[in-house]
Short mmCIF file of C-alpha atoms in Angstrom, two decimals:
data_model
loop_
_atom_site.label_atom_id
_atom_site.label_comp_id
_atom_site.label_asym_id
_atom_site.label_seq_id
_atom_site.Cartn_x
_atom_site.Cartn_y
_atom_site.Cartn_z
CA UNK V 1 -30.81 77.69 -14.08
CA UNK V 2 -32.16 75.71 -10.96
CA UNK V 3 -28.65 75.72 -9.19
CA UNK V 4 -29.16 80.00 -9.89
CA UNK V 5 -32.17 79.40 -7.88
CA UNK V 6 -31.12 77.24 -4.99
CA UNK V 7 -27.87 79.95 -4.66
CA UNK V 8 -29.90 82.68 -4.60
CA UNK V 9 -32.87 81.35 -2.14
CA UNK V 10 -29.70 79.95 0.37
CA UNK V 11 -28.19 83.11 -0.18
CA UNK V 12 -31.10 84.65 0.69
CA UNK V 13 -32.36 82.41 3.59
CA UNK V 14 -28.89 82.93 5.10
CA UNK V 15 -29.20 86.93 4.77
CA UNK V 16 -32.54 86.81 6.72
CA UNK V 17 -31.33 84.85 9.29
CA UNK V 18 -28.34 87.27 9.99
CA UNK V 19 -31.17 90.01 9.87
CA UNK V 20 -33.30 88.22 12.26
CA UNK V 21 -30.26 87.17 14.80
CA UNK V 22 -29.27 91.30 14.55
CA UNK V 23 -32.53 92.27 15.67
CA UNK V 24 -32.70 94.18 12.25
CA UNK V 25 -29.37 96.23 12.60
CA UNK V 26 -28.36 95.73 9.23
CA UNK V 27 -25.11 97.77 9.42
CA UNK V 28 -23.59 94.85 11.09
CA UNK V 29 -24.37 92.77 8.40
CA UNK V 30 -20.95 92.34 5.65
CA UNK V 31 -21.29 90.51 2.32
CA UNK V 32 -18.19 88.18 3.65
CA UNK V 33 -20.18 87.01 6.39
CA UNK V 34 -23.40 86.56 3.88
CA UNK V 35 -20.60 85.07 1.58
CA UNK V 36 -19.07 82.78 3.86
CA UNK V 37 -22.29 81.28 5.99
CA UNK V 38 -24.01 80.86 2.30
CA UNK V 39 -20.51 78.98 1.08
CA UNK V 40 -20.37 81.13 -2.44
CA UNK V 41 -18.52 84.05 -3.26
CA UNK V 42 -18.72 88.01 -2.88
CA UNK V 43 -19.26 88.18 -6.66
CA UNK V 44 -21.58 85.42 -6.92
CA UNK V 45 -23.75 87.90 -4.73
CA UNK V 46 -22.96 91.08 -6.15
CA UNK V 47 -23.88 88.93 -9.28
CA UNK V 48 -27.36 88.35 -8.13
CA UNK V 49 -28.49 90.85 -6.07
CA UNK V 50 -26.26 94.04 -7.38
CA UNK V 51 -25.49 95.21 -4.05
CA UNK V 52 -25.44 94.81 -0.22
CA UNK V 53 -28.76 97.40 -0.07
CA UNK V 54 -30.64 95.65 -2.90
CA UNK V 55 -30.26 92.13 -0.93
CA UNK V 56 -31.09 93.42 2.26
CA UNK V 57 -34.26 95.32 0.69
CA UNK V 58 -35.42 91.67 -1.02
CA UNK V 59 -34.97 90.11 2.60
CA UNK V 60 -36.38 92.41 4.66
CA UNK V 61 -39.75 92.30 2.11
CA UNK V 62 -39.96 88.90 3.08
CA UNK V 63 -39.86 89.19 6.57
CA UNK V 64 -42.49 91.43 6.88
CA UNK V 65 -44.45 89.55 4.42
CA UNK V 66 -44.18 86.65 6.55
CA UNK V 67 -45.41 88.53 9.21
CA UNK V 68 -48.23 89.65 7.51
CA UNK V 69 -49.01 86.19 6.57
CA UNK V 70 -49.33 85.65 10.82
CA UNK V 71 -52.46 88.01 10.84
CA UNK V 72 -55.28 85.23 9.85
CA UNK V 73 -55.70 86.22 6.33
CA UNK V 74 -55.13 89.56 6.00
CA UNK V 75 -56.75 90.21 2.61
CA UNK V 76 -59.50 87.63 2.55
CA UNK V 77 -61.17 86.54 5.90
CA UNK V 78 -64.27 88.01 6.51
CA UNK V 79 -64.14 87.33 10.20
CA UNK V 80 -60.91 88.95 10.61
CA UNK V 81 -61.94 91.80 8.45
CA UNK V 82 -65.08 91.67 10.87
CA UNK V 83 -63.19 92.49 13.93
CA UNK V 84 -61.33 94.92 12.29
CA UNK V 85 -63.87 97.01 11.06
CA UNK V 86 -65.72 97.15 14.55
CA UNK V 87 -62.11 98.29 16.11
CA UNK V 88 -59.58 99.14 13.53
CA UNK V 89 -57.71 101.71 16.12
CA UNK V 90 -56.64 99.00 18.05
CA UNK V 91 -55.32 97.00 15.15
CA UNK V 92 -53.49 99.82 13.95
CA UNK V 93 -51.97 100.30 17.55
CA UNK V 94 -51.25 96.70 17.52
CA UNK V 95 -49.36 97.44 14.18
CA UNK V 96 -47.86 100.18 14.96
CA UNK V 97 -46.26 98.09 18.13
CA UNK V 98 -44.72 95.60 15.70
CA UNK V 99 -43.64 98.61 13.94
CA UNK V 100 -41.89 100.16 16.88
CA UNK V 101 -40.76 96.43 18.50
CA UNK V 102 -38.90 95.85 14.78
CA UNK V 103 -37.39 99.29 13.87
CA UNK V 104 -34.97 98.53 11.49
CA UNK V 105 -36.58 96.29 9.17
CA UNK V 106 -39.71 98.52 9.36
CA UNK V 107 -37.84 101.29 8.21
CA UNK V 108 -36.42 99.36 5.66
CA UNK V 109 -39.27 97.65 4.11
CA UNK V 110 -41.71 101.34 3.96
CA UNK V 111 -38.60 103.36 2.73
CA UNK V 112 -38.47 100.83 -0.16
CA UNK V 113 -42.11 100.78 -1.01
CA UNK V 114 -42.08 104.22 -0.95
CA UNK V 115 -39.14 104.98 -3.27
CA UNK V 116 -40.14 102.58 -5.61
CA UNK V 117 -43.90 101.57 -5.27
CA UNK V 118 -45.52 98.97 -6.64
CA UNK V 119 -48.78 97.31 -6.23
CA UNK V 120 -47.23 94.07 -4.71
CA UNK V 121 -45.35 95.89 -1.48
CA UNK V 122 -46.23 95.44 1.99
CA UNK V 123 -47.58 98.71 2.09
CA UNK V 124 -49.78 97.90 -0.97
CA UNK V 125 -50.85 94.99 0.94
CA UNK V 126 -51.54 96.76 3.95
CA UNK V 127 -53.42 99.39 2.45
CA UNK V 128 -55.71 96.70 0.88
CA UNK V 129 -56.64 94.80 4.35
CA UNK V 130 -57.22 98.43 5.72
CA UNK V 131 -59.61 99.21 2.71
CA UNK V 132 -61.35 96.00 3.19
CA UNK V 133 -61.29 96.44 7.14
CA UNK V 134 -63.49 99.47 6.36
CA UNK V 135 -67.36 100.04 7.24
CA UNK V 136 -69.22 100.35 4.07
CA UNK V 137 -70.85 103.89 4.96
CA UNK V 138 -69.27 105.59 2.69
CA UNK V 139 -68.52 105.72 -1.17
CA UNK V 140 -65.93 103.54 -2.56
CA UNK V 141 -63.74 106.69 -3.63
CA UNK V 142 -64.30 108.04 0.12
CA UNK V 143 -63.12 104.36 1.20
CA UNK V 144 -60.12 104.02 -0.48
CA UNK V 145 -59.36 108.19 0.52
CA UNK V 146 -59.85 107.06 4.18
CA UNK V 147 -57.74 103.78 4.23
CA UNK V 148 -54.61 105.53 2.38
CA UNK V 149 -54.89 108.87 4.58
CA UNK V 150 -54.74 106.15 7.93
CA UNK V 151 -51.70 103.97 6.19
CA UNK V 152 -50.20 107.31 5.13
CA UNK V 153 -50.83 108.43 8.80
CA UNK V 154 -49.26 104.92 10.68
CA UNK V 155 -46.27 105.40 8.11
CA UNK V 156 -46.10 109.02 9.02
CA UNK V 157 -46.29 108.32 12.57
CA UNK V 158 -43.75 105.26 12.54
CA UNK V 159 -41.25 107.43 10.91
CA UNK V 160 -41.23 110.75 12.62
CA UNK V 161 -41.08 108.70 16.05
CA UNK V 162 -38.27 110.38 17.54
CA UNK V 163 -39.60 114.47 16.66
CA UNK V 164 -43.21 113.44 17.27
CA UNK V 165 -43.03 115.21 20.77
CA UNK V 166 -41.79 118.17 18.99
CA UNK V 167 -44.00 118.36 16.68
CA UNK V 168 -47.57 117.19 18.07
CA UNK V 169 -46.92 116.94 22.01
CA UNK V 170 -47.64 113.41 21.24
CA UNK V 171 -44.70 110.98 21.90
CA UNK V 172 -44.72 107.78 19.72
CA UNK V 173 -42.70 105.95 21.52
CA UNK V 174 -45.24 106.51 24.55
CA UNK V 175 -47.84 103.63 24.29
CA UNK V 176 -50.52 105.88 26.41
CA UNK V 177 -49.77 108.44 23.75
CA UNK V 178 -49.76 106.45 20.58
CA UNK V 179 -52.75 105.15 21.78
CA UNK V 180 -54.74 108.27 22.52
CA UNK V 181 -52.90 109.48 18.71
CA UNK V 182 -54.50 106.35 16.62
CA UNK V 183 -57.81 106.66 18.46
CA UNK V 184 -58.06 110.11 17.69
CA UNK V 185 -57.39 109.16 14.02
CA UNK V 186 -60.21 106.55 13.90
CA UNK V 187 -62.53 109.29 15.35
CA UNK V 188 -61.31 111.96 12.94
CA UNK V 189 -61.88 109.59 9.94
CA UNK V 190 -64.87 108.44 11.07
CA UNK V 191 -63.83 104.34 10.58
#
């Protein structure tokens, strides 16, 4: 059971390090080559992961958990959660950079959490350091409404990037504009 481990975590390890070195373009990305860097075989990781997709979901979960992990504390530091609350547009412009400087694997990792939520995702995560980033003003029920309408909103945003112009006059992949589009936000939410 512990060599299932250690060929799963290398297969892994190798997969994110393929994603990484593609800047996220995942299409470029063949079992073989997973296969043959790792040293097992095609079945051995159609075995453990089902498919290409499935693997590249697990990976890309933990990249941007590790990246998460950068902010200081995310869910519990009160002097992080400080700063955020007295300027939460900026961190959400700062996000949404990441977001827009890692495409792919952005993409990847909110189109999985939103097909199949659970309370463990990134976006979970996110939404909970947003909540938490919050001023206490208002109820707990308007709280939580307020942190998922501005996740909802930076998802939103990320993902109709390329029609935003179209359909706001706002382009996303504008920093002036995306700027002006999350401060606006804050304003309209009152946070």
């Amino acid at each position: 059971m512990n060599e299932n481990i250690n060929v799963k975590d290398k297969i892994i390890k190798t997969t994110i390090d393929l994603i990484e070195k593609s800047n996220g373009f995942v299409e470029n990305i063949t079992i073989r080559k997973i296969a043959e860097i790792s040293n097992v075989s095609v079945g051995l990781i159609n075995y453990h992961f089902g498919s290409k997709e499935k693997l590249i979901e697990i990976c890309v979960q933990k990249i941007i958990s590790n990246v998460m992990s950068v902010f200081p504390n995310i869910e519990g530091s009160n002097e992080y959660l400080k700063n955020a609350n007295k300027d939460i547009a900026n961190f959400s412009i700062n996000v949404f950079k990441f977001l827009l400087n890692n495409p792919e694997i952005s993409k990847i990792s909110m189109l999985s959490d939103l097909s199949t939520p659970s309370i463990d995702s990134n976006s979970s995560i996110s939404y909970r350091a947003i909540y938490k980033a919050l001023n206490d003003v208002d109820s707990n029920k308007t709280k939580k409404i307020k942190a998922f309408i501005f996740l909802s909103t930076l998802q939103s945003a990320f993902l109709n990037k390329d029609i935003s112009n179209d359909l706001l006059g706002i382009n996303f992949n504008n920093e002036e504009d995306y700027n002006f589009f999350f401060m606006n936000v804050a304003k309209l939410l009152n946070i």
